[in-house]
XYZ file of C-alpha atoms in Angstrom:
137
model
C 33.571 67.731 -56.824
C 31.934 66.098 -53.838
C 32.683 62.325 -53.812
C 29.325 61.651 -52.119
C 27.210 63.403 -54.767
C 25.745 61.061 -57.405
C 26.959 61.507 -60.959
C 24.511 62.995 -63.412
C 23.810 60.872 -66.468
C 23.435 61.993 -70.049
C 25.061 64.617 -72.204
C 26.154 67.927 -70.822
C 24.391 70.869 -72.482
C 26.600 73.070 -74.648
C 27.123 76.621 -73.454
C 25.256 79.225 -75.493
C 28.509 80.763 -76.751
C 29.449 77.472 -78.468
C 26.071 77.257 -80.182
C 26.534 80.684 -81.786
C 29.805 79.605 -83.422
C 28.297 76.479 -85.014
C 27.251 76.805 -88.655
C 23.488 76.621 -89.071
C 22.420 73.822 -91.450
C 20.257 74.791 -94.381
C 16.570 73.961 -94.087
C 16.050 70.356 -95.359
C 13.304 69.540 -97.800
C 10.072 68.186 -96.339
C 10.553 64.683 -97.738
C 14.069 64.424 -96.308
C 12.805 65.643 -92.958
C 10.056 63.008 -92.864
C 12.482 60.310 -93.958
C 15.033 61.191 -91.271
C 12.260 61.337 -88.657
C 11.087 57.879 -89.744
C 14.625 56.526 -89.432
C 15.089 58.049 -85.998
C 11.797 56.514 -84.805
C 12.876 53.122 -86.157
C 16.270 53.476 -84.477
C 14.667 54.384 -81.157
C 12.266 51.440 -81.411
C 15.123 49.048 -82.224
C 17.095 50.335 -79.257
C 14.072 50.000 -76.931
C 13.315 46.492 -78.222
C 16.903 45.404 -77.524
C 16.599 46.685 -73.929
C 13.237 45.010 -73.168
C 14.766 42.020 -71.296
C 16.722 44.416 -69.083
C 13.866 46.844 -68.410
C 10.904 44.512 -67.867
C 10.203 41.191 -66.185
C 7.577 40.341 -68.795
C 6.231 42.026 -71.928
C 3.069 41.190 -73.874
C 2.809 42.394 -77.444
C -0.785 42.549 -78.665
C -1.536 44.252 -81.979
C -4.870 46.068 -82.021
C -6.926 46.857 -85.125
C -7.292 50.465 -83.978
C -5.045 52.451 -81.644
C -5.975 52.196 -78.004
C -7.878 55.322 -77.009
C -7.619 54.605 -73.332
C -5.392 52.420 -71.207
C -5.825 52.214 -67.445
C -4.593 49.922 -64.712
C -7.361 48.714 -62.433
C -7.173 47.905 -58.735
C -4.585 45.461 -57.502
C -6.192 42.032 -57.109
C -3.368 40.277 -55.298
C -0.022 41.322 -53.898
C 2.641 38.857 -52.876
C 6.402 38.898 -52.564
C 7.101 37.771 -56.115
C 3.730 38.159 -57.830
C 1.218 40.964 -58.249
C -2.110 40.582 -60.062
C -3.805 43.579 -61.583
C -6.401 44.285 -64.280
C -5.635 46.301 -67.388
C -8.479 48.096 -69.176
C -8.062 48.930 -72.873
C -10.566 50.551 -75.193
C -10.148 50.704 -78.928
C -11.996 51.159 -82.227
C -12.964 54.787 -82.661
C -14.915 53.974 -85.848
C -18.542 54.429 -84.774
C -19.948 53.365 -88.162
C -19.115 49.731 -87.443
C -20.999 49.430 -84.170
C -18.792 51.313 -81.734
C -15.720 50.416 -79.777
C -14.680 47.563 -77.573
C -13.553 47.372 -73.981
C -10.931 44.771 -73.206
C -10.391 43.724 -69.602
C -7.164 41.821 -69.048
C -5.896 40.228 -65.894
C -2.203 39.996 -66.470
C -1.695 36.614 -64.792
C -4.577 35.193 -66.859
C -2.665 35.877 -70.044
C 0.105 33.603 -68.885
C -1.462 30.878 -66.765
C -5.101 30.273 -67.766
C -6.477 28.331 -70.735
C -8.383 30.345 -73.332
C -11.758 28.645 -72.701
C -11.634 29.570 -68.989
C -10.873 33.202 -69.803
C -13.697 33.360 -72.370
C -16.149 31.792 -69.899
C -15.271 34.448 -67.333
C -15.680 37.228 -69.883
C -19.173 35.932 -70.701
C -20.173 36.951 -67.166
C -19.688 40.600 -68.182
C -21.457 40.358 -71.554
C -24.951 41.311 -70.295
C -23.578 44.346 -68.453
C -21.672 45.547 -71.518
C -24.707 45.066 -73.785
C -26.971 46.973 -71.368
C -24.494 49.887 -71.289
C -24.248 49.930 -75.082
C -28.031 50.176 -75.527
C -28.256 53.387 -73.447
C -28.485 56.581 -75.551
């Protein structure tokens, strides 16, 4: 093995010959399958949540009423050595019977540093544009 080559991470795949010798488990019932899937999702979430401080500098957790249909990072507003500012666009609410969806525009530094009334005042600047777009057929 070359000492300069980086080590590969993760499990090594089993050779096909070994897989043939393994006994095949019987097909589980549907309820057991769903239950085990639910547990594995919970386990993965718990593992991810425990690693959040290692993986990210900052994490915002914002529960939406409906799943976000679209999530997009906007242009970078500011770039510095230790701080970057960027907008995040989220749309949600696919239920059209209640008046349509919403578009949320977040500036990530605003969520941390600005008072709520300042953020709401800035969002009011966009209200007329959003209303005019909503009235178009």
